[in-house]
Amino acid sequence: MSEHQVYEFVALDRPLTARQMAELRAISTRAEITPTRFWNEYHRGGLGADPAQLLQRYFDAHLYDSNWGDRRLMLRLPRAGLDVKALKACFPARSPSALTVSGNSVMLDFQVGDEDPSGREDAPSASLAALVSLRTELQRGDLRGAYLAWLGAVQAGSVASFAKEPLVPEELSTLSAAQQALVALLRLDEDLLAAAAHGEKKREDDSLAFRAWVRDLSPKDQMRWLLSAVDAPERPLGSELLRAFRAEHASANQRPARTVHELQELMVAQRAARERAESARARAATAAAMRRLQRRLTALSRDVDGAWARLEARVATSEYDEAVRLAEDLRALATRDDDLAGFAARFAALRGRQARRRGFFDRWKLRD
C-alpha cells in the first residue's frame, strides 16, 4: 500500500498576511497556499512543521488524513465566552484526543488511529469542509462535538468503568452534519452512540424563549453584552448569547450522569436490539423476494415453451442482462418441478444454436 497523507489548514477569523504566506512557503514549496488555506499532499515524508504550532500562529482549523487510518482534527477557538470547564470534562487525561489552553485560545485536538489498517486504501477521505462548522457549534455552546470526543475515549478504553460521563448535551440522536462527520472521523461505534442518546427527551424549539430571555435582560446586562461586542467585534455575539441562554436553562432537561460501565451495558443492549431488528428485516425481505419469485415461476409454468423462445430471442438480440434473469427463473422453475435434467438439455441446445453470443454465456458462467 503506497503512502498517502494530506495536511489541510484553514484561517477563519483572520486571513493570512503576505508575510505569513511567505513564512508558510518556506515550510513547504509544493503546498497550495492562499490567504485562507494551506493544503499539501505527501506520498513520501511529511510536513516539516508541528501542526499545533502552525494552528496557533496562523490558522483556526486543521485536518490530517492518512491512507493507513490515522486522522487528526484540530480546532482553535477564542477562549473568551467558552465554558472551558465543561469542555475539559470531555477530554480526559488518557484520551486519544486532547484540550489545551494557550493564551487567549483553546485548542481541541481530535485524534484517532486504526489498529487494523487493512483495506484503508479504499476508505473515504475525511473532509475539513464537512467538519469545520463544529467550531461555530462549540462557540454557540453546543457541546455535542466535545461529548463525541469523550465517547471516543470510552471506545478506546481510556476511561475507567466507574467514571461518570460529563454533562450530556441534548439531541445526541439528531446530530448536525458536522457532528456526523466527526462520528465518521473518530469511527465511533453506532451502538455506543445509540446508548449515549438512550432516554433523551426531545428538545422543544427554544427560539421564542431565547428571544424573550434577551428582551427581558436588565439594562445593565444589555449594556454589558453590547460593550463586549464593541470591545471584540470579531466575536459572534449571537452565539455567545445563545450559549448563555442554554447554560441557564440546561438543568431542567439534564439527565443524571451515567458511568462508563452503565453506558457499555446499554451499548450491548442496543447492539442486540439492532441485530434483532436487522435480522427481522432480512427475513422479511427474503420472504418477500420468495413470494415474488413464486409468482414469476407460476406465470412461467403456464407457457414454458414460450419462455424459452423469449430467452433465445433476447440472446439473439444481445439483451444479455434480461436473458440471464429469465434463464435463472427457468432454472428455478426446473428446480421446483424436479426437472433440472430437462433444463440442462434445453440450455445445451440453446448454447449450440447461439454459440457466437459469448456475452450471454460468459455472464451465465459467472452466475452459475
PDB file of C-alpha atoms in Angstrom, residues 30-334:
ATOM      1  CA  ARG A  30       4.729  22.478  -3.030  1.00  0.00           C
ATOM      2  CA  ALA A  31       1.773  23.374  -0.852  1.00  0.00           C
ATOM      3  CA  GLU A  32      -1.283  25.248  -2.131  1.00  0.00           C
ATOM      4  CA  ILE A  33      -1.271  28.458  -0.083  1.00  0.00           C
ATOM      5  CA  THR A  34      -3.923  31.193  -0.177  1.00  0.00           C
ATOM      6  CA  PRO A  35      -4.864  33.885   2.356  1.00  0.00           C
ATOM      7  CA  THR A  36      -7.301  31.398   3.939  1.00  0.00           C
ATOM      8  CA  ARG A  37      -5.893  27.930   3.229  1.00  0.00           C
ATOM      9  CA  PHE A  38      -2.818  25.713   3.295  1.00  0.00           C
ATOM     10  CA  TRP A  39      -3.066  22.289   1.639  1.00  0.00           C
ATOM     11  CA  ASN A  40      -0.475  19.684   0.750  1.00  0.00           C
ATOM     12  CA  GLU A  41      -0.388  16.020  -0.115  1.00  0.00           C
ATOM     13  CA  TYR A  42       2.565  13.752   0.591  1.00  0.00           C
ATOM     14  CA  HIS A  43       3.453  10.355  -0.853  1.00  0.00           C
ATOM     15  CA  ARG A  44       6.844  10.312   0.843  1.00  0.00           C
ATOM     16  CA  GLY A  45       7.866  12.060   4.037  1.00  0.00           C
ATOM     17  CA  GLY A  46       5.528  14.526   5.687  1.00  0.00           C
ATOM     18  CA  LEU A  47       5.000  18.089   6.849  1.00  0.00           C
ATOM     19  CA  GLY A  48       8.207  19.572   8.215  1.00  0.00           C
ATOM     20  CA  ALA A  49       6.484  21.536  10.976  1.00  0.00           C
ATOM     21  CA  ASP A  50       4.376  20.961  14.071  1.00  0.00           C
ATOM     22  CA  PRO A  51       0.673  21.251  13.066  1.00  0.00           C
ATOM     23  CA  ALA A  52      -0.217  22.541  16.543  1.00  0.00           C
ATOM     24  CA  GLN A  53       2.257  25.408  16.223  1.00  0.00           C
ATOM     25  CA  LEU A  54       1.010  26.265  12.735  1.00  0.00           C
ATOM     26  CA  LEU A  55      -2.557  26.290  14.025  1.00  0.00           C
ATOM     27  CA  GLN A  56      -1.650  28.506  16.961  1.00  0.00           C
ATOM     28  CA  ARG A  57       0.181  31.030  14.819  1.00  0.00           C
ATOM     29  CA  TYR A  58      -1.745  31.116  11.552  1.00  0.00           C
ATOM     30  CA  PHE A  59      -4.959  29.097  11.395  1.00  0.00           C
ATOM     31  CA  ASP A  60      -8.224  28.155  13.100  1.00  0.00           C
ATOM     32  CA  ALA A  61      -8.751  24.565  11.906  1.00  0.00           C
ATOM     33  CA  HIS A  62      -6.560  21.703  10.723  1.00  0.00           C
ATOM     34  CA  LEU A  63      -7.223  18.223   9.318  1.00  0.00           C
ATOM     35  CA  TYR A  64      -4.686  15.451   8.846  1.00  0.00           C
ATOM     36  CA  ASP A  65      -5.718  12.309   6.964  1.00  0.00           C
ATOM     37  CA  SER A  66      -3.641   9.269   6.007  1.00  0.00           C
ATOM     38  CA  ASN A  67      -4.480   6.198   3.991  1.00  0.00           C
ATOM     39  CA  TRP A  68      -3.330   3.898   6.812  1.00  0.00           C
ATOM     40  CA  GLY A  69      -6.048   5.188   9.122  1.00  0.00           C
ATOM     41  CA  ASP A  70      -4.517   7.913  11.307  1.00  0.00           C
ATOM     42  CA  ARG A  71      -6.668  11.038  11.399  1.00  0.00           C
ATOM     43  CA  ARG A  72      -6.483  14.293  13.305  1.00  0.00           C
ATOM     44  CA  LEU A  73      -8.814  17.278  13.520  1.00  0.00           C
ATOM     45  CA  MET A  74      -7.644  20.376  15.392  1.00  0.00           C
ATOM     46  CA  LEU A  75      -9.750  23.438  16.163  1.00  0.00           C
ATOM     47  CA  ARG A  76      -8.565  26.697  17.694  1.00  0.00           C
ATOM     48  CA  LEU A  77     -11.285  28.711  19.437  1.00  0.00           C
ATOM     49  CA  PRO A  78     -11.166  32.058  21.245  1.00  0.00           C
ATOM     50  CA  ARG A  79     -11.197  31.374  24.960  1.00  0.00           C
ATOM     51  CA  ALA A  80     -13.489  34.279  25.780  1.00  0.00           C
ATOM     52  CA  GLY A  81     -17.044  33.117  26.355  1.00  0.00           C
ATOM     53  CA  LEU A  82     -16.273  29.396  26.224  1.00  0.00           C
ATOM     54  CA  ASP A  83     -17.249  27.078  29.051  1.00  0.00           C
ATOM     55  CA  VAL A  84     -13.721  25.709  29.340  1.00  0.00           C
ATOM     56  CA  LYS A  85     -14.568  23.601  32.397  1.00  0.00           C
ATOM     57  CA  ALA A  86     -17.359  21.771  30.558  1.00  0.00           C
ATOM     58  CA  LEU A  87     -15.100  21.251  27.540  1.00  0.00           C
ATOM     59  CA  LYS A  88     -12.221  19.882  29.644  1.00  0.00           C
ATOM     60  CA  ALA A  89     -14.533  17.266  31.133  1.00  0.00           C
ATOM     61  CA  CYS A  90     -14.895  15.776  27.639  1.00  0.00           C
ATOM     62  CA  PHE A  91     -11.135  15.308  27.181  1.00  0.00           C
ATOM     63  CA  PRO A  92      -9.891  13.006  29.992  1.00  0.00           C
ATOM     64  CA  ALA A  93      -6.167  12.671  30.645  1.00  0.00           C
ATOM     65  CA  ARG A  94      -5.534   9.403  28.772  1.00  0.00           C
ATOM     66  CA  SER A  95      -7.890  10.161  25.907  1.00  0.00           C
ATOM     67  CA  PRO A  96      -6.608   9.947  22.300  1.00  0.00           C
ATOM     68  CA  SER A  97      -7.993  13.482  21.917  1.00  0.00           C
ATOM     69  CA  ALA A  98      -6.899  16.457  23.988  1.00  0.00           C
ATOM     70  CA  LEU A  99      -7.716  20.014  25.046  1.00  0.00           C
ATOM     71  CA  THR A 100      -5.086  22.642  25.763  1.00  0.00           C
ATOM     72  CA  VAL A 101      -5.407  26.279  26.751  1.00  0.00           C
ATOM     73  CA  SER A 102      -2.800  28.586  25.258  1.00  0.00           C
ATOM     74  CA  GLY A 103      -3.079  32.289  25.970  1.00  0.00           C
ATOM     75  CA  ASN A 104      -6.433  33.511  24.697  1.00  0.00           C
ATOM     76  CA  SER A 105      -7.093  30.338  22.723  1.00  0.00           C
ATOM     77  CA  VAL A 106      -8.445  26.876  23.412  1.00  0.00           C
ATOM     78  CA  MET A 107      -7.100  24.083  21.213  1.00  0.00           C
ATOM     79  CA  LEU A 108      -9.199  20.971  20.657  1.00  0.00           C
ATOM     80  CA  ASP A 109      -7.286  18.030  19.212  1.00  0.00           C
ATOM     81  CA  PHE A 110      -9.420  15.095  17.990  1.00  0.00           C
ATOM     82  CA  GLN A 111      -7.265  12.085  17.118  1.00  0.00           C
ATOM     83  CA  VAL A 112      -7.881   8.519  16.044  1.00  0.00           C
ATOM     84  CA  GLY A 113      -5.638   5.736  14.803  1.00  0.00           C
ATOM     85  CA  ASP A 114      -6.526   2.483  13.082  1.00  0.00           C
ATOM     86  CA  GLU A 115      -5.270  -0.715  14.677  1.00  0.00           C
ATOM     87  CA  ASP A 116      -6.297  -2.658  11.566  1.00  0.00           C
ATOM     88  CA  PRO A 117      -5.280  -0.612   8.517  1.00  0.00           C
ATOM     89  CA  SER A 118      -6.176  -3.364   6.023  1.00  0.00           C
ATOM     90  CA  GLY A 119      -8.466  -2.000   3.351  1.00  0.00           C
ATOM     91  CA  ARG A 120      -7.793   1.627   4.313  1.00  0.00           C
ATOM     92  CA  GLU A 121      -6.701   2.470   0.759  1.00  0.00           C
ATOM     93  CA  ASP A 122     -10.342   2.361  -0.368  1.00  0.00           C
ATOM     94  CA  ALA A 123     -11.744   4.108   2.724  1.00  0.00           C
ATOM     95  CA  PRO A 124     -13.408   7.509   2.137  1.00  0.00           C
ATOM     96  CA  SER A 125     -11.256  10.504   2.982  1.00  0.00           C
ATOM     97  CA  ALA A 126     -12.134  12.888   5.777  1.00  0.00           C
ATOM     98  CA  SER A 127     -13.209  16.407   4.757  1.00  0.00           C
ATOM     99  CA  LEU A 128     -12.322  19.579   6.626  1.00  0.00           C
ATOM    100  CA  ALA A 129     -15.145  21.401   4.835  1.00  0.00           C
ATOM    101  CA  ALA A 130     -17.598  18.938   6.389  1.00  0.00           C
ATOM    102  CA  LEU A 131     -16.071  19.306   9.868  1.00  0.00           C
ATOM    103  CA  VAL A 132     -15.186  22.960  10.246  1.00  0.00           C
ATOM    104  CA  SER A 133     -18.644  24.126  11.373  1.00  0.00           C
ATOM    105  CA  LEU A 134     -18.047  22.157  14.590  1.00  0.00           C
ATOM    106  CA  ARG A 135     -16.085  25.215  15.669  1.00  0.00           C
ATOM    107  CA  THR A 136     -19.094  27.521  15.336  1.00  0.00           C
ATOM    108  CA  GLU A 137     -21.324  24.994  17.074  1.00  0.00           C
ATOM    109  CA  LEU A 138     -18.959  24.811  20.043  1.00  0.00           C
ATOM    110  CA  GLN A 139     -18.826  28.597  20.210  1.00  0.00           C
ATOM    111  CA  ARG A 140     -22.620  28.606  20.410  1.00  0.00           C
ATOM    112  CA  GLY A 141     -22.471  26.296  23.419  1.00  0.00           C
ATOM    113  CA  ASP A 142     -23.381  23.122  21.515  1.00  0.00           C
ATOM    114  CA  LEU A 143     -21.138  20.601  23.286  1.00  0.00           C
ATOM    115  CA  ARG A 144     -22.155  17.560  21.265  1.00  0.00           C
ATOM    116  CA  GLY A 145     -18.882  17.625  19.318  1.00  0.00           C
ATOM    117  CA  ALA A 146     -16.869  17.617  22.551  1.00  0.00           C
ATOM    118  CA  TYR A 147     -19.016  14.840  24.016  1.00  0.00           C
ATOM    119  CA  LEU A 148     -18.277  12.738  20.915  1.00  0.00           C
ATOM    120  CA  ALA A 149     -14.583  13.076  21.759  1.00  0.00           C
ATOM    121  CA  TRP A 150     -15.366  11.680  25.221  1.00  0.00           C
ATOM    122  CA  LEU A 151     -17.177   8.740  23.627  1.00  0.00           C
ATOM    123  CA  GLY A 152     -14.066   8.173  21.516  1.00  0.00           C
ATOM    124  CA  ALA A 153     -12.039   7.958  24.728  1.00  0.00           C
ATOM    125  CA  VAL A 154     -14.525   5.433  26.142  1.00  0.00           C
ATOM    126  CA  GLN A 155     -14.320   3.378  22.960  1.00  0.00           C
ATOM    127  CA  ALA A 156     -10.515   3.441  23.142  1.00  0.00           C
ATOM    128  CA  GLY A 157     -10.615   2.123  26.710  1.00  0.00           C
ATOM    129  CA  SER A 158      -9.100   5.328  28.098  1.00  0.00           C
ATOM    130  CA  VAL A 159     -11.817   5.996  30.705  1.00  0.00           C
ATOM    131  CA  ALA A 160     -12.287   3.907  33.854  1.00  0.00           C
ATOM    132  CA  SER A 161     -15.501   1.903  34.030  1.00  0.00           C
ATOM    133  CA  PHE A 162     -16.580   3.670  37.259  1.00  0.00           C
ATOM    134  CA  ALA A 163     -16.030   7.173  35.802  1.00  0.00           C
ATOM    135  CA  LYS A 164     -19.147   9.201  35.092  1.00  0.00           C
ATOM    136  CA  GLU A 165     -19.901  10.877  31.819  1.00  0.00           C
ATOM    137  CA  PRO A 166     -19.616  14.657  31.519  1.00  0.00           C
ATOM    138  CA  LEU A 167     -22.646  16.878  31.114  1.00  0.00           C
ATOM    139  CA  VAL A 168     -24.683  15.135  28.409  1.00  0.00           C
ATOM    140  CA  PRO A 169     -25.746  17.555  25.670  1.00  0.00           C
ATOM    141  CA  GLU A 170     -29.231  17.356  24.232  1.00  0.00           C
ATOM    142  CA  GLU A 171     -30.155  15.972  20.803  1.00  0.00           C
ATOM    143  CA  LEU A 172     -27.450  13.311  20.559  1.00  0.00           C
ATOM    144  CA  SER A 173     -29.856  11.301  18.415  1.00  0.00           C
ATOM    145  CA  THR A 174     -30.135  14.133  15.864  1.00  0.00           C
ATOM    146  CA  LEU A 175     -26.567  15.206  15.223  1.00  0.00           C
ATOM    147  CA  SER A 176     -25.688  18.007  12.831  1.00  0.00           C
ATOM    148  CA  ALA A 177     -23.930  17.205   9.554  1.00  0.00           C
ATOM    149  CA  ALA A 178     -20.576  18.282  11.030  1.00  0.00           C
ATOM    150  CA  GLN A 179     -21.121  16.127  14.112  1.00  0.00           C
ATOM    151  CA  GLN A 180     -21.966  13.153  11.905  1.00  0.00           C
ATOM    152  CA  ALA A 181     -18.719  13.775  10.017  1.00  0.00           C
ATOM    153  CA  LEU A 182     -16.888  13.745  13.373  1.00  0.00           C
ATOM    154  CA  VAL A 183     -18.529  10.421  14.248  1.00  0.00           C
ATOM    155  CA  ALA A 184     -17.141   9.044  10.973  1.00  0.00           C
ATOM    156  CA  LEU A 185     -13.690  10.543  11.570  1.00  0.00           C
ATOM    157  CA  LEU A 186     -13.499   9.063  15.103  1.00  0.00           C
ATOM    158  CA  ARG A 187     -15.033   5.791  13.863  1.00  0.00           C
ATOM    159  CA  LEU A 188     -17.444   5.751  16.774  1.00  0.00           C
ATOM    160  CA  ASP A 189     -19.410   2.576  17.332  1.00  0.00           C
ATOM    161  CA  GLU A 190     -23.021   3.188  16.288  1.00  0.00           C
ATOM    162  CA  ASP A 191     -24.293   1.209  19.260  1.00  0.00           C
ATOM    163  CA  LEU A 192     -22.196   3.230  21.711  1.00  0.00           C
ATOM    164  CA  LEU A 193     -23.634   6.415  20.218  1.00  0.00           C
ATOM    165  CA  ALA A 194     -27.159   4.998  20.456  1.00  0.00           C
ATOM    166  CA  ALA A 195     -26.511   4.096  24.101  1.00  0.00           C
ATOM    167  CA  ALA A 196     -25.380   7.658  24.841  1.00  0.00           C
ATOM    168  CA  ALA A 197     -28.569   9.044  23.262  1.00  0.00           C
ATOM    169  CA  HIS A 198     -30.790   6.499  25.025  1.00  0.00           C
ATOM    170  CA  GLY A 199     -33.554   8.042  27.094  1.00  0.00           C
ATOM    171  CA  GLU A 200     -33.078  11.626  25.969  1.00  0.00           C
ATOM    172  CA  LYS A 201     -36.082  13.912  25.764  1.00  0.00           C
ATOM    173  CA  LYS A 202     -36.875  15.760  22.582  1.00  0.00           C
ATOM    174  CA  ARG A 203     -35.916  19.398  22.959  1.00  0.00           C
ATOM    175  CA  GLU A 204     -38.614  21.876  22.114  1.00  0.00           C
ATOM    176  CA  ASP A 205     -37.895  24.788  19.801  1.00  0.00           C
ATOM    177  CA  ASP A 206     -36.431  27.391  22.139  1.00  0.00           C
ATOM    178  CA  SER A 207     -36.196  30.277  19.645  1.00  0.00           C
ATOM    179  CA  LEU A 208     -39.169  32.134  21.144  1.00  0.00           C
ATOM    180  CA  ALA A 209     -37.943  31.560  24.699  1.00  0.00           C
ATOM    181  CA  PHE A 210     -34.474  32.751  23.674  1.00  0.00           C
ATOM    182  CA  ARG A 211     -35.909  35.942  22.186  1.00  0.00           C
ATOM    183  CA  ALA A 212     -37.972  36.570  25.332  1.00  0.00           C
ATOM    184  CA  TRP A 213     -34.905  35.968  27.536  1.00  0.00           C
ATOM    185  CA  VAL A 214     -32.871  38.535  25.595  1.00  0.00           C
ATOM    186  CA  ARG A 215     -35.714  41.027  25.698  1.00  0.00           C
ATOM    187  CA  ASP A 216     -36.007  40.630  29.473  1.00  0.00           C
ATOM    188  CA  LEU A 217     -32.329  41.168  30.215  1.00  0.00           C
ATOM    189  CA  SER A 218     -31.728  44.000  32.652  1.00  0.00           C
ATOM    190  CA  PRO A 219     -30.426  47.286  31.194  1.00  0.00           C
ATOM    191  CA  LYS A 220     -27.105  46.595  32.923  1.00  0.00           C
ATOM    192  CA  ASP A 221     -26.788  43.157  31.279  1.00  0.00           C
ATOM    193  CA  GLN A 222     -27.844  44.507  27.906  1.00  0.00           C
ATOM    194  CA  MET A 223     -25.155  47.162  28.115  1.00  0.00           C
ATOM    195  CA  ARG A 224     -22.592  44.543  29.145  1.00  0.00           C
ATOM    196  CA  TRP A 225     -23.375  42.453  26.061  1.00  0.00           C
ATOM    197  CA  LEU A 226     -23.261  45.492  23.774  1.00  0.00           C
ATOM    198  CA  LEU A 227     -19.900  46.599  25.151  1.00  0.00           C
ATOM    199  CA  SER A 228     -18.496  43.088  24.704  1.00  0.00           C
ATOM    200  CA  ALA A 229     -19.401  43.365  21.003  1.00  0.00           C
ATOM    201  CA  VAL A 230     -17.687  46.763  20.814  1.00  0.00           C
ATOM    202  CA  ASP A 231     -14.552  45.537  22.578  1.00  0.00           C
ATOM    203  CA  ALA A 232     -14.267  42.392  20.408  1.00  0.00           C
ATOM    204  CA  PRO A 233     -16.268  42.873  17.190  1.00  0.00           C
ATOM    205  CA  GLU A 234     -14.880  39.640  15.743  1.00  0.00           C
ATOM    206  CA  ARG A 235     -16.634  37.598  18.435  1.00  0.00           C
ATOM    207  CA  PRO A 236     -20.030  36.058  17.478  1.00  0.00           C
ATOM    208  CA  LEU A 237     -22.342  37.914  19.851  1.00  0.00           C
ATOM    209  CA  GLY A 238     -25.434  35.942  18.858  1.00  0.00           C
ATOM    210  CA  SER A 239     -23.657  32.642  19.505  1.00  0.00           C
ATOM    211  CA  GLU A 240     -22.473  33.829  22.919  1.00  0.00           C
ATOM    212  CA  LEU A 241     -25.960  34.984  23.886  1.00  0.00           C
ATOM    213  CA  LEU A 242     -27.433  31.639  22.824  1.00  0.00           C
ATOM    214  CA  ARG A 243     -24.772  29.768  24.796  1.00  0.00           C
ATOM    215  CA  ALA A 244     -25.552  31.823  27.920  1.00  0.00           C
ATOM    216  CA  PHE A 245     -29.280  31.229  27.486  1.00  0.00           C
ATOM    217  CA  ARG A 246     -28.868  27.462  27.102  1.00  0.00           C
ATOM    218  CA  ALA A 247     -26.475  27.258  30.044  1.00  0.00           C
ATOM    219  CA  GLU A 248     -29.051  28.989  32.219  1.00  0.00           C
ATOM    220  CA  HIS A 249     -31.843  26.656  31.093  1.00  0.00           C
ATOM    221  CA  ALA A 250     -29.912  23.385  30.820  1.00  0.00           C
ATOM    222  CA  SER A 251     -30.579  21.982  34.280  1.00  0.00           C
ATOM    223  CA  ALA A 252     -34.300  21.413  33.677  1.00  0.00           C
ATOM    224  CA  ASN A 253     -33.683  18.811  30.965  1.00  0.00           C
ATOM    225  CA  GLN A 254     -30.406  17.407  32.233  1.00  0.00           C
ATOM    226  CA  ARG A 255     -30.315  13.640  32.696  1.00  0.00           C
ATOM    227  CA  PRO A 256     -28.412  12.019  35.570  1.00  0.00           C
ATOM    228  CA  ALA A 257     -24.820  11.226  34.631  1.00  0.00           C
ATOM    229  CA  ARG A 258     -24.141   7.559  33.876  1.00  0.00           C
ATOM    230  CA  THR A 259     -20.974   5.584  34.491  1.00  0.00           C
ATOM    231  CA  VAL A 260     -18.919   4.164  31.658  1.00  0.00           C
ATOM    232  CA  HIS A 261     -19.991   0.690  32.800  1.00  0.00           C
ATOM    233  CA  GLU A 262     -23.658   1.658  32.542  1.00  0.00           C
ATOM    234  CA  LEU A 263     -23.091   3.055  29.052  1.00  0.00           C
ATOM    235  CA  GLN A 264     -21.326  -0.139  27.988  1.00  0.00           C
ATOM    236  CA  GLU A 265     -24.222  -2.235  29.269  1.00  0.00           C
ATOM    237  CA  LEU A 266     -26.606  -0.009  27.343  1.00  0.00           C
ATOM    238  CA  MET A 267     -24.402  -0.410  24.259  1.00  0.00           C
ATOM    239  CA  VAL A 268     -24.638  -4.208  24.487  1.00  0.00           C
ATOM    240  CA  ALA A 269     -28.430  -3.960  24.774  1.00  0.00           C
ATOM    241  CA  GLN A 270     -28.606  -1.514  21.848  1.00  0.00           C
ATOM    242  CA  ARG A 271     -26.470  -3.818  19.693  1.00  0.00           C
ATOM    243  CA  ALA A 272     -28.648  -6.826  20.492  1.00  0.00           C
ATOM    244  CA  ALA A 273     -31.809  -4.846  19.665  1.00  0.00           C
ATOM    245  CA  ARG A 274     -30.315  -3.535  16.416  1.00  0.00           C
ATOM    246  CA  GLU A 275     -29.180  -7.007  15.331  1.00  0.00           C
ATOM    247  CA  ARG A 276     -32.602  -8.462  16.096  1.00  0.00           C
ATOM    248  CA  ALA A 277     -34.254  -5.703  14.055  1.00  0.00           C
ATOM    249  CA  GLU A 278     -31.818  -6.193  11.163  1.00  0.00           C
ATOM    250  CA  SER A 279     -32.396  -9.946  11.248  1.00  0.00           C
ATOM    251  CA  ALA A 280     -36.145  -9.443  11.209  1.00  0.00           C
ATOM    252  CA  ARG A 281     -35.868  -7.050   8.254  1.00  0.00           C
ATOM    253  CA  ALA A 282     -33.644  -9.525   6.399  1.00  0.00           C
ATOM    254  CA  ARG A 283     -36.111 -12.364   6.984  1.00  0.00           C
ATOM    255  CA  ALA A 284     -38.994 -10.186   5.817  1.00  0.00           C
ATOM    256  CA  ALA A 285     -37.071  -9.149   2.698  1.00  0.00           C
ATOM    257  CA  THR A 286     -36.181 -12.778   1.924  1.00  0.00           C
ATOM    258  CA  ALA A 287     -39.784 -13.872   2.370  1.00  0.00           C
ATOM    259  CA  ALA A 288     -40.996 -11.056   0.099  1.00  0.00           C
ATOM    260  CA  ALA A 289     -38.409 -11.983  -2.540  1.00  0.00           C
ATOM    261  CA  MET A 290     -39.511 -15.630  -2.384  1.00  0.00           C
ATOM    262  CA  ARG A 291     -43.150 -14.632  -2.841  1.00  0.00           C
ATOM    263  CA  ARG A 292     -42.234 -12.552  -5.893  1.00  0.00           C
ATOM    264  CA  LEU A 293     -40.194 -15.462  -7.281  1.00  0.00           C
ATOM    265  CA  GLN A 294     -43.048 -17.912  -6.809  1.00  0.00           C
ATOM    266  CA  ARG A 295     -45.428 -15.571  -8.634  1.00  0.00           C
ATOM    267  CA  ARG A 296     -42.978 -15.358 -11.553  1.00  0.00           C
ATOM    268  CA  LEU A 297     -42.483 -19.129 -11.613  1.00  0.00           C
ATOM    269  CA  THR A 298     -46.231 -19.733 -11.596  1.00  0.00           C
ATOM    270  CA  ALA A 299     -46.591 -17.384 -14.570  1.00  0.00           C
ATOM    271  CA  LEU A 300     -43.689 -19.097 -16.391  1.00  0.00           C
ATOM    272  CA  SER A 301     -45.155 -22.556 -15.800  1.00  0.00           C
ATOM    273  CA  ARG A 302     -48.220 -21.624 -17.861  1.00  0.00           C
ATOM    274  CA  ASP A 303     -46.100 -21.268 -21.033  1.00  0.00           C
ATOM    275  CA  VAL A 304     -42.643 -22.823 -20.611  1.00  0.00           C
ATOM    276  CA  ASP A 305     -42.069 -23.175 -24.366  1.00  0.00           C
ATOM    277  CA  GLY A 306     -42.899 -19.501 -24.871  1.00  0.00           C
ATOM    278  CA  ALA A 307     -40.453 -18.537 -22.100  1.00  0.00           C
ATOM    279  CA  TRP A 308     -37.657 -20.497 -23.790  1.00  0.00           C
ATOM    280  CA  ALA A 309     -38.498 -18.787 -27.085  1.00  0.00           C
ATOM    281  CA  ARG A 310     -38.294 -15.363 -25.389  1.00  0.00           C
ATOM    282  CA  LEU A 311     -34.966 -16.364 -23.846  1.00  0.00           C
ATOM    283  CA  GLU A 312     -33.478 -17.291 -27.201  1.00  0.00           C
ATOM    284  CA  ALA A 313     -34.786 -14.088 -28.788  1.00  0.00           C
ATOM    285  CA  ARG A 314     -33.124 -11.994 -26.082  1.00  0.00           C
ATOM    286  CA  VAL A 315     -29.843 -13.854 -26.501  1.00  0.00           C
ATOM    287  CA  ALA A 316     -30.012 -13.393 -30.273  1.00  0.00           C
ATOM    288  CA  THR A 317     -30.575  -9.632 -29.906  1.00  0.00           C
ATOM    289  CA  SER A 318     -27.806  -9.237 -27.282  1.00  0.00           C
ATOM    290  CA  GLU A 319     -30.228  -8.379 -24.455  1.00  0.00           C
ATOM    291  CA  TYR A 320     -27.927 -10.346 -22.165  1.00  0.00           C
ATOM    292  CA  ASP A 321     -28.893  -9.000 -18.725  1.00  0.00           C
ATOM    293  CA  GLU A 322     -32.591  -9.660 -19.333  1.00  0.00           C
ATOM    294  CA  ALA A 323     -31.741 -13.075 -20.807  1.00  0.00           C
ATOM    295  CA  VAL A 324     -29.729 -14.074 -17.745  1.00  0.00           C
ATOM    296  CA  ARG A 325     -32.591 -13.111 -15.419  1.00  0.00           C
ATOM    297  CA  LEU A 326     -35.067 -15.141 -17.472  1.00  0.00           C
ATOM    298  CA  ALA A 327     -32.702 -18.140 -17.594  1.00  0.00           C
ATOM    299  CA  GLU A 328     -32.340 -18.006 -13.818  1.00  0.00           C
ATOM    300  CA  ASP A 329     -36.124 -18.091 -13.423  1.00  0.00           C
ATOM    301  CA  LEU A 330     -36.361 -21.049 -15.811  1.00  0.00           C
ATOM    302  CA  ARG A 331     -33.731 -22.917 -13.804  1.00  0.00           C
ATOM    303  CA  ALA A 332     -35.575 -22.081 -10.560  1.00  0.00           C
ATOM    304  CA  LEU A 333     -38.799 -23.430 -12.121  1.00  0.00           C
ATOM    305  CA  ALA A 334     -36.990 -26.631 -13.128  1.00  0.00           C
TER     306      ALA A 334
END
